[in-house]
């Protein structure tokens, strides 16, 4: 039986090639995703834990765990006296005080170098020999003067800086220029990938990031022969109150867990899309085996007639699918290694160190198992169907028996699944709750399953709908293409189903993405009437009211900070106050006042958003105010305005900045609104930037800049998802090509007869291309309709928590998706069409 199966695979290798290629693509995707995930995790872990090996014990304030200093009534961090005392503990070779904070480096044009929230500054702490073990200098040396800095090698290269150059650096204390004293390499404990690291002297770093004489933590190294656990015990006994200690190994484990979160998420997303690709490949495999078994009905019946049992014949066919899957899986695993290397290049930070790919036994086993089991599962139904045909009936057939048509039981079951799925998704959308998305997800799976099962029934009416157009364009070829498409509805349905799955996901993502982008656009710019918004260029910087102070001196410029102060209970309700300049805020933000007047801010009153006020608060009402630090007072409501709860700019409670300053000496400034006399332009932008000290950590954004910054991530993520879905589209196109190629083989005599009756080669090619367009159009139409429905359903669940979210149909993207599907179908038809056009008339018509 095995030799028979092997012979059959070799005899039908051309027909099985596309099936093997589809399996290989799916296995390539899933193995590449797993290899990338394992490799990224190992690289992230190695980078995050690099350097902790030289730290025996780290001492830090109790609630900072080696990170930011404690904020409280007492002085933050660890003082210099404690560091000096720790250096004298038995077994401690050296104690080094460390302090760090936000520091952004500008390039020669004043733009921020690096990306992400990892712009970091730290102190250069040389030991007895004048070197700091955390940094290895390749040029120059560490800073020894307060007006000098050192830069990491990657940042210096990006900015084109050399030792002796002047570098502009921005911190939470403002921006200043420094002389570059050295360029260094460092480990993962100091600088995350993608960011920058600037070294200052001890005194400068303490002034910028903490307080003079204080450190965020102290790193201790052990003397030779001293055990880490013993040293930890000695250090803990010598610690002052309010500090704690941990070993370097403990900190390394914490960092390793944090470092793998992003790579785990991306790996899971990739595996999810790989599963979609494999599910799509299932239809191609099942369709191929349906056609192969149908053409070999006589052969299989003859095997049964000469003594082979049903089980033996079934075993032959399953072994064939196993051989195809095994060969394709091995090839897919090899190709997956290359895909993993490509994914690592695409998603890795530009300065990430090279790391080897990780191929685990689990990845190998999973890839081979999926690639071999999937073809066997997909082939089971057509094999079972073929075994139901009696040998005598099969041997006596003039033509290979066609598969059974769609029956009433299957139709009823699929219709029930479709209705149940649509009903569940609609219920989850219209009755949002905690589990509504789960209900929609289950409904989507049921609806998609039912729709796939009903595609054979939809093929005939869909073709009938387009037939007048086809016959008008090409009367003969259009008619033939329409008839051929509905000749075997089950085959047509299975081929179109693969395309429908990919288009469902793509169109659903398009609807969600467009709706979210429109919402973000409205939330960020609808209430914005100023020329510019000043905000941190990247995460990590903390703006204060002093940030906006230089703008007050610009002639004709109106500005207002958005000083957020937290920890209040207003009338017993947890609240956040946002301090603004009462004299200018009315011209910088759009306030739709529905009761009272915004001018009351100048009288020391507050203005409250309608969703915050509710029915309990009204204009003129005085509310008791209590802050977490014990400060108490009262405020009076002077206005109520209409606002979107999710607005990024319009506050829930607007207060005069003088009122906020009375209760909070250091509020965090979320942004600064700026209006210039001449309106937005290059001159006014330069004026505002210079007034802010040419600080690279600050971004000055107009409306277009705000819109691009807030909605740009959605577009980038959608592009990544579209790229991942292209694998499913490619497999669907292979399915169309495979179906058409097998159809051409089955219709060899028919095509020869058409050629003998006068249909030229171009006409035959045109007929095959029209069939491909019908298949592509059926899958694209059904997939787009389902995707829009599911996108609407999921979007409805967001409306409860995201006020102002509304459905947006991206007609352009949906049309592009359908167009790509049709173009893919046309490309898939090129080879079958050429093969059909080259049919030999004499040989085809001679077949009896």
mmCIF file of C-alpha atoms in Angstrom, residues 364-667:
data_model
loop_
_atom_site.group_PDB
_atom_site.id
_atom_site.type_symbol
_atom_site.label_atom_id
_atom_site.label_comp_id
_atom_site.label_asym_id
_atom_site.label_seq_id
_atom_site.Cartn_x
_atom_site.Cartn_y
_atom_site.Cartn_z
ATOM 1 C CA UNK A 364 10.180 21.527 14.640
ATOM 2 C CA UNK A 365 7.590 19.117 16.042
ATOM 3 C CA UNK A 366 4.734 21.626 15.769
ATOM 4 C CA UNK A 367 5.584 22.560 12.182
ATOM 5 C CA UNK A 368 5.922 18.964 10.984
ATOM 6 C CA UNK A 369 2.834 17.849 12.868
ATOM 7 C CA UNK A 370 0.660 20.670 11.519
ATOM 8 C CA UNK A 371 1.960 20.247 7.986
ATOM 9 C CA UNK A 372 1.347 16.491 7.885
ATOM 10 C CA UNK A 373 -1.929 16.274 9.804
ATOM 11 C CA UNK A 374 -3.601 19.154 7.935
ATOM 12 C CA UNK A 375 -3.539 17.473 4.473
ATOM 13 C CA UNK A 376 -4.825 14.228 5.973
ATOM 14 C CA UNK A 377 -7.727 16.007 7.665
ATOM 15 C CA UNK A 378 -8.515 18.018 4.531
ATOM 16 C CA UNK A 379 -8.411 14.891 2.347
ATOM 17 C CA UNK A 380 -10.593 12.770 4.639
ATOM 18 C CA UNK A 381 -13.990 14.012 3.372
ATOM 19 C CA UNK A 382 -13.342 13.575 -0.394
ATOM 20 C CA UNK A 383 -11.806 10.152 0.294
ATOM 21 C CA UNK A 384 -14.805 9.099 2.353
ATOM 22 C CA UNK A 385 -17.123 10.349 -0.379
ATOM 23 C CA UNK A 386 -15.261 8.343 -3.029
ATOM 24 C CA UNK A 387 -15.341 5.181 -0.940
ATOM 25 C CA UNK A 388 -19.147 5.400 -0.855
ATOM 26 C CA UNK A 389 -19.341 4.758 -4.632
ATOM 27 C CA UNK A 390 -19.807 1.038 -5.421
ATOM 28 C CA UNK A 391 -16.957 -0.420 -7.574
ATOM 29 C CA UNK A 392 -19.362 -1.699 -10.260
ATOM 30 C CA UNK A 393 -20.956 1.727 -10.651
ATOM 31 C CA UNK A 394 -17.576 3.400 -10.873
ATOM 32 C CA UNK A 395 -16.221 0.924 -13.438
ATOM 33 C CA UNK A 396 -19.297 1.249 -15.599
ATOM 34 C CA UNK A 397 -19.343 5.049 -15.649
ATOM 35 C CA UNK A 398 -18.546 6.657 -18.942
ATOM 36 C CA UNK A 399 -17.091 9.591 -17.098
ATOM 37 C CA UNK A 400 -15.662 9.832 -13.572
ATOM 38 C CA UNK A 401 -18.499 10.150 -11.115
ATOM 39 C CA UNK A 402 -19.071 13.644 -9.842
ATOM 40 C CA UNK A 403 -19.106 14.312 -6.113
ATOM 41 C CA UNK A 404 -22.466 14.384 -4.462
ATOM 42 C CA UNK A 405 -24.233 17.716 -4.727
ATOM 43 C CA UNK A 406 -25.115 19.850 -1.802
ATOM 44 C CA UNK A 407 -27.856 18.103 0.130
ATOM 45 C CA UNK A 408 -30.756 19.498 2.089
ATOM 46 C CA UNK A 409 -29.303 18.406 5.451
ATOM 47 C CA UNK A 410 -26.022 20.240 4.840
ATOM 48 C CA UNK A 411 -27.867 23.267 3.473
ATOM 49 C CA UNK A 412 -30.132 23.426 6.483
ATOM 50 C CA UNK A 413 -27.275 23.012 8.932
ATOM 51 C CA UNK A 414 -25.167 25.730 7.270
ATOM 52 C CA UNK A 415 -28.135 28.080 7.055
ATOM 53 C CA UNK A 416 -28.804 27.521 10.754
ATOM 54 C CA UNK A 417 -25.141 28.229 11.573
ATOM 55 C CA UNK A 418 -25.171 31.413 9.492
ATOM 56 C CA UNK A 419 -28.385 32.697 11.095
ATOM 57 C CA UNK A 420 -27.198 31.771 14.577
ATOM 58 C CA UNK A 421 -23.832 33.457 13.984
ATOM 59 C CA UNK A 422 -25.369 36.642 12.608
ATOM 60 C CA UNK A 423 -27.862 36.698 15.452
ATOM 61 C CA UNK A 424 -25.164 36.194 18.097
ATOM 62 C CA UNK A 425 -22.953 38.904 16.601
ATOM 63 C CA UNK A 426 -25.885 41.319 16.369
ATOM 64 C CA UNK A 427 -26.902 40.552 19.955
ATOM 65 C CA UNK A 428 -23.358 41.170 21.185
ATOM 66 C CA UNK A 429 -23.243 44.438 19.251
ATOM 67 C CA UNK A 430 -26.633 45.770 20.340
ATOM 68 C CA UNK A 431 -26.402 44.570 23.955
ATOM 69 C CA UNK A 432 -22.857 45.554 24.923
ATOM 70 C CA UNK A 433 -21.542 44.109 28.133
ATOM 71 C CA UNK A 434 -18.491 42.546 29.659
ATOM 72 C CA UNK A 435 -18.667 39.426 27.459
ATOM 73 C CA UNK A 436 -20.080 41.044 24.315
ATOM 74 C CA UNK A 437 -16.863 40.677 22.319
ATOM 75 C CA UNK A 438 -16.680 36.995 23.193
ATOM 76 C CA UNK A 439 -20.270 36.590 21.964
ATOM 77 C CA UNK A 440 -19.385 38.416 18.751
ATOM 78 C CA UNK A 441 -16.290 36.245 18.294
ATOM 79 C CA UNK A 442 -18.347 33.060 18.632
ATOM 80 C CA UNK A 443 -20.976 34.522 16.316
ATOM 81 C CA UNK A 444 -18.330 35.420 13.747
ATOM 82 C CA UNK A 445 -16.975 31.857 13.743
ATOM 83 C CA UNK A 446 -20.478 30.409 13.324
ATOM 84 C CA UNK A 447 -21.428 32.891 10.607
ATOM 85 C CA UNK A 448 -18.221 32.317 8.661
ATOM 86 C CA UNK A 449 -18.620 28.541 8.899
ATOM 87 C CA UNK A 450 -22.226 28.720 7.730
ATOM 88 C CA UNK A 451 -21.402 31.120 4.891
ATOM 89 C CA UNK A 452 -18.589 28.878 3.677
ATOM 90 C CA UNK A 453 -20.967 25.925 3.631
ATOM 91 C CA UNK A 454 -23.557 27.936 1.686
ATOM 92 C CA UNK A 455 -21.166 29.288 -0.953
ATOM 93 C CA UNK A 456 -22.004 26.399 -3.334
ATOM 94 C CA UNK A 457 -25.642 27.535 -3.263
ATOM 95 C CA UNK A 458 -24.637 31.163 -3.697
ATOM 96 C CA UNK A 459 -22.463 30.388 -6.735
ATOM 97 C CA UNK A 460 -25.436 29.915 -9.080
ATOM 98 C CA UNK A 461 -27.365 33.138 -8.249
ATOM 99 C CA UNK A 462 -24.144 35.139 -8.128
ATOM 100 C CA UNK A 463 -23.158 33.883 -11.573
ATOM 101 C CA UNK A 464 -26.658 34.510 -12.877
ATOM 102 C CA UNK A 465 -26.447 38.076 -11.601
ATOM 103 C CA UNK A 466 -23.228 38.757 -13.512
ATOM 104 C CA UNK A 467 -24.043 36.681 -16.576
ATOM 105 C CA UNK A 468 -25.784 39.518 -18.497
ATOM 106 C CA UNK A 469 -22.689 41.668 -18.104
ATOM 107 C CA UNK A 470 -20.397 38.848 -19.241
ATOM 108 C CA UNK A 471 -22.512 37.977 -22.235
ATOM 109 C CA UNK A 472 -22.717 41.624 -23.256
ATOM 110 C CA UNK A 473 -18.927 41.948 -23.177
ATOM 111 C CA UNK A 474 -18.151 38.485 -24.589
ATOM 112 C CA UNK A 475 -21.309 36.642 -25.690
ATOM 113 C CA UNK A 476 -19.774 33.211 -26.347
ATOM 114 C CA UNK A 477 -16.934 33.161 -23.866
ATOM 115 C CA UNK A 478 -19.003 34.785 -21.109
ATOM 116 C CA UNK A 479 -21.742 32.176 -21.489
ATOM 117 C CA UNK A 480 -19.234 29.319 -21.404
ATOM 118 C CA UNK A 481 -17.444 30.764 -18.375
ATOM 119 C CA UNK A 482 -20.733 31.158 -16.468
ATOM 120 C CA UNK A 483 -21.755 27.574 -17.227
ATOM 121 C CA UNK A 484 -18.372 26.169 -16.265
ATOM 122 C CA UNK A 485 -18.385 28.090 -12.970
ATOM 123 C CA UNK A 486 -21.659 26.516 -11.817
ATOM 124 C CA UNK A 487 -20.887 23.085 -13.257
ATOM 125 C CA UNK A 488 -19.636 21.924 -9.869
ATOM 126 C CA UNK A 489 -20.920 24.338 -7.204
ATOM 127 C CA UNK A 490 -19.145 22.499 -4.394
ATOM 128 C CA UNK A 491 -15.768 22.926 -6.047
ATOM 129 C CA UNK A 492 -16.533 26.565 -6.830
ATOM 130 C CA UNK A 493 -17.591 27.164 -3.234
ATOM 131 C CA UNK A 494 -14.467 25.600 -1.746
ATOM 132 C CA UNK A 495 -12.267 27.685 -4.033
ATOM 133 C CA UNK A 496 -14.083 30.944 -3.269
ATOM 134 C CA UNK A 497 -14.185 30.183 0.474
ATOM 135 C CA UNK A 498 -10.437 30.600 0.865
ATOM 136 C CA UNK A 499 -10.632 34.061 -0.672
ATOM 137 C CA UNK A 500 -13.693 34.937 1.413
ATOM 138 C CA UNK A 501 -11.819 34.224 4.662
ATOM 139 C CA UNK A 502 -8.954 36.540 3.780
ATOM 140 C CA UNK A 503 -11.295 39.326 2.599
ATOM 141 C CA UNK A 504 -13.438 38.993 5.738
ATOM 142 C CA UNK A 505 -10.454 39.714 7.945
ATOM 143 C CA UNK A 506 -9.070 42.451 5.700
ATOM 144 C CA UNK A 507 -12.367 44.330 5.323
ATOM 145 C CA UNK A 508 -13.192 43.950 9.031
ATOM 146 C CA UNK A 509 -9.820 45.432 9.964
ATOM 147 C CA UNK A 510 -10.365 48.235 7.456
ATOM 148 C CA UNK A 511 -13.712 49.177 8.994
ATOM 149 C CA UNK A 512 -12.338 49.122 12.547
ATOM 150 C CA UNK A 513 -9.204 51.021 11.530
ATOM 151 C CA UNK A 514 -11.059 53.725 9.612
ATOM 152 C CA UNK A 515 -13.608 54.174 12.411
ATOM 153 C CA UNK A 516 -10.883 54.391 15.053
ATOM 154 C CA UNK A 517 -8.868 56.852 12.948
ATOM 155 C CA UNK A 518 -11.931 59.093 12.455
ATOM 156 C CA UNK A 519 -12.652 58.969 16.186
ATOM 157 C CA UNK A 520 -9.065 59.853 17.091
ATOM 158 C CA UNK A 521 -9.077 62.668 14.567
ATOM 159 C CA UNK A 522 -12.203 64.144 16.132
ATOM 160 C CA UNK A 523 -10.977 63.546 19.692
ATOM 161 C CA UNK A 524 -7.657 65.289 19.039
ATOM 162 C CA UNK A 525 -8.488 68.170 16.706
ATOM 163 C CA UNK A 526 -12.219 68.928 17.015
ATOM 164 C CA UNK A 527 -11.763 71.003 20.176
ATOM 165 C CA UNK A 528 -8.420 72.466 19.113
ATOM 166 C CA UNK A 529 -8.583 76.077 17.874
ATOM 167 C CA UNK A 530 -5.017 77.173 18.689
ATOM 168 C CA UNK A 531 -2.173 77.215 16.167
ATOM 169 C CA UNK A 532 0.134 74.847 18.016
ATOM 170 C CA UNK A 533 0.201 72.265 20.767
ATOM 171 C CA UNK A 534 3.481 71.832 22.628
ATOM 172 C CA UNK A 535 3.913 68.367 24.115
ATOM 173 C CA UNK A 536 6.735 65.892 24.846
ATOM 174 C CA UNK A 537 8.254 64.590 21.612
ATOM 175 C CA UNK A 538 8.449 61.105 23.112
ATOM 176 C CA UNK A 539 7.332 59.451 26.325
ATOM 177 C CA UNK A 540 9.499 59.936 29.375
ATOM 178 C CA UNK A 541 9.632 63.713 29.647
ATOM 179 C CA UNK A 542 7.591 65.474 32.333
ATOM 180 C CA UNK A 543 6.487 69.001 31.467
ATOM 181 C CA UNK A 544 5.861 71.516 34.259
ATOM 182 C CA UNK A 545 4.233 74.967 34.373
ATOM 183 C CA UNK A 546 7.717 76.443 33.918
ATOM 184 C CA UNK A 547 7.799 74.934 30.422
ATOM 185 C CA UNK A 548 5.242 77.468 29.196
ATOM 186 C CA UNK A 549 6.773 80.453 30.987
ATOM 187 C CA UNK A 550 9.090 81.587 28.106
ATOM 188 C CA UNK A 551 6.096 81.891 25.764
ATOM 189 C CA UNK A 552 4.589 84.681 27.877
ATOM 190 C CA UNK A 553 7.269 87.071 26.659
ATOM 191 C CA UNK A 554 6.575 86.616 22.931
ATOM 192 C CA UNK A 555 4.779 89.660 21.465
ATOM 193 C CA UNK A 556 1.245 88.918 20.296
ATOM 194 C CA UNK A 557 1.427 85.256 21.322
ATOM 195 C CA UNK A 558 -1.368 83.802 23.443
ATOM 196 C CA UNK A 559 -0.689 80.602 25.358
ATOM 197 C CA UNK A 560 -2.111 78.472 28.112
ATOM 198 C CA UNK A 561 -0.743 75.403 29.868
ATOM 199 C CA UNK A 562 -2.867 72.357 30.579
ATOM 200 C CA UNK A 563 -1.649 71.706 34.129
ATOM 201 C CA UNK A 564 -3.093 68.438 35.346
ATOM 202 C CA UNK A 565 -3.337 67.926 39.084
ATOM 203 C CA UNK A 566 -4.567 64.610 40.498
ATOM 204 C CA UNK A 567 -5.581 63.184 43.852
ATOM 205 C CA UNK A 568 -8.712 65.300 44.455
ATOM 206 C CA UNK A 569 -12.135 64.417 45.760
ATOM 207 C CA UNK A 570 -14.581 67.044 44.601
ATOM 208 C CA UNK A 571 -17.972 66.754 46.268
ATOM 209 C CA UNK A 572 -16.900 63.254 47.249
ATOM 210 C CA UNK A 573 -16.136 62.289 43.620
ATOM 211 C CA UNK A 574 -12.553 61.427 42.528
ATOM 212 C CA UNK A 575 -11.508 64.211 40.164
ATOM 213 C CA UNK A 576 -8.637 65.663 38.147
ATOM 214 C CA UNK A 577 -8.254 69.436 37.888
ATOM 215 C CA UNK A 578 -6.687 70.959 34.786
ATOM 216 C CA UNK A 579 -5.260 74.426 35.304
ATOM 217 C CA UNK A 580 -5.428 76.903 32.413
ATOM 218 C CA UNK A 581 -4.862 80.605 31.826
ATOM 219 C CA UNK A 582 -8.362 82.121 32.203
ATOM 220 C CA UNK A 583 -7.458 85.088 29.978
ATOM 221 C CA UNK A 584 -6.543 83.044 26.910
ATOM 222 C CA UNK A 585 -8.092 79.560 27.113
ATOM 223 C CA UNK A 586 -11.352 80.596 25.425
ATOM 224 C CA UNK A 587 -9.493 81.327 22.191
ATOM 225 C CA UNK A 588 -7.340 78.183 22.286
ATOM 226 C CA UNK A 589 -9.909 75.427 22.923
ATOM 227 C CA UNK A 590 -13.477 75.150 21.671
ATOM 228 C CA UNK A 591 -15.777 75.218 24.706
ATOM 229 C CA UNK A 592 -19.459 74.604 23.947
ATOM 230 C CA UNK A 593 -20.866 76.200 27.099
ATOM 231 C CA UNK A 594 -24.411 75.067 27.869
ATOM 232 C CA UNK A 595 -24.813 76.791 31.239
ATOM 233 C CA UNK A 596 -22.987 79.660 32.930
ATOM 234 C CA UNK A 597 -19.996 81.477 31.444
ATOM 235 C CA UNK A 598 -16.365 80.584 30.829
ATOM 236 C CA UNK A 599 -15.451 84.095 32.036
ATOM 237 C CA UNK A 600 -16.099 82.812 35.568
ATOM 238 C CA UNK A 601 -12.626 81.197 35.456
ATOM 239 C CA UNK A 602 -11.146 84.665 35.949
ATOM 240 C CA UNK A 603 -13.181 84.892 39.178
ATOM 241 C CA UNK A 604 -11.578 81.714 40.556
ATOM 242 C CA UNK A 605 -14.474 79.400 39.675
ATOM 243 C CA UNK A 606 -14.268 76.124 37.750
ATOM 244 C CA UNK A 607 -15.921 74.896 34.553
ATOM 245 C CA UNK A 608 -17.125 71.282 34.389
ATOM 246 C CA UNK A 609 -17.821 68.979 31.430
ATOM 247 C CA UNK A 610 -21.421 67.785 31.159
ATOM 248 C CA UNK A 611 -20.504 64.104 31.530
ATOM 249 C CA UNK A 612 -18.676 64.949 34.765
ATOM 250 C CA UNK A 613 -21.355 67.234 36.170
ATOM 251 C CA UNK A 614 -24.223 64.835 35.513
ATOM 252 C CA UNK A 615 -27.510 65.686 37.217
ATOM 253 C CA UNK A 616 -25.876 66.308 40.624
ATOM 254 C CA UNK A 617 -23.733 69.375 39.866
ATOM 255 C CA UNK A 618 -25.054 72.702 38.625
ATOM 256 C CA UNK A 619 -23.810 76.236 38.020
ATOM 257 C CA UNK A 620 -23.425 78.222 41.234
ATOM 258 C CA UNK A 621 -23.031 75.135 43.394
ATOM 259 C CA UNK A 622 -20.096 75.134 45.854
ATOM 260 C CA UNK A 623 -18.353 71.785 46.280
ATOM 261 C CA UNK A 624 -16.021 70.708 49.099
ATOM 262 C CA UNK A 625 -12.511 69.914 47.868
ATOM 263 C CA UNK A 626 -10.173 67.437 49.532
ATOM 264 C CA UNK A 627 -6.729 66.343 48.344
ATOM 265 C CA UNK A 628 -4.840 63.183 49.216
ATOM 266 C CA UNK A 629 -2.134 65.187 50.988
ATOM 267 C CA UNK A 630 -4.760 66.526 53.400
ATOM 268 C CA UNK A 631 -5.332 69.973 51.886
ATOM 269 C CA UNK A 632 -8.958 71.050 51.991
ATOM 270 C CA UNK A 633 -11.021 73.839 50.523
ATOM 271 C CA UNK A 634 -14.007 74.499 48.323
ATOM 272 C CA UNK A 635 -14.717 75.492 44.716
ATOM 273 C CA UNK A 636 -17.720 76.947 42.941
ATOM 274 C CA UNK A 637 -18.982 75.827 39.534
ATOM 275 C CA UNK A 638 -19.116 78.741 37.108
ATOM 276 C CA UNK A 639 -19.904 76.928 33.842
ATOM 277 C CA UNK A 640 -20.922 73.578 32.392
ATOM 278 C CA UNK A 641 -19.815 72.703 28.841
ATOM 279 C CA UNK A 642 -20.522 69.908 26.428
ATOM 280 C CA UNK A 643 -17.542 67.559 25.957
ATOM 281 C CA UNK A 644 -16.569 64.140 24.682
ATOM 282 C CA UNK A 645 -15.443 61.948 27.572
ATOM 283 C CA UNK A 646 -12.574 60.616 25.461
ATOM 284 C CA UNK A 647 -11.336 64.003 24.202
ATOM 285 C CA UNK A 648 -7.555 64.207 24.399
ATOM 286 C CA UNK A 649 -7.529 67.973 24.983
ATOM 287 C CA UNK A 650 -10.783 69.189 26.517
ATOM 288 C CA UNK A 651 -10.560 68.569 30.298
ATOM 289 C CA UNK A 652 -13.274 67.104 32.473
ATOM 290 C CA UNK A 653 -12.754 69.952 34.978
ATOM 291 C CA UNK A 654 -11.205 73.237 33.875
ATOM 292 C CA UNK A 655 -9.798 75.425 36.630
ATOM 293 C CA UNK A 656 -7.757 78.645 36.692
ATOM 294 C CA UNK A 657 -4.052 77.844 37.003
ATOM 295 C CA UNK A 658 -3.874 79.997 40.145
ATOM 296 C CA UNK A 659 -6.396 77.688 41.826
ATOM 297 C CA UNK A 660 -4.402 74.576 40.897
ATOM 298 C CA UNK A 661 -1.173 76.196 42.136
ATOM 299 C CA UNK A 662 -2.828 76.817 45.504
ATOM 300 C CA UNK A 663 -3.212 73.076 46.104
ATOM 301 C CA UNK A 664 -0.415 71.559 44.003
ATOM 302 C CA UNK A 665 3.072 73.015 43.815
ATOM 303 C CA UNK A 666 4.210 70.663 41.031
ATOM 304 C CA UNK A 667 1.363 69.736 38.660
#
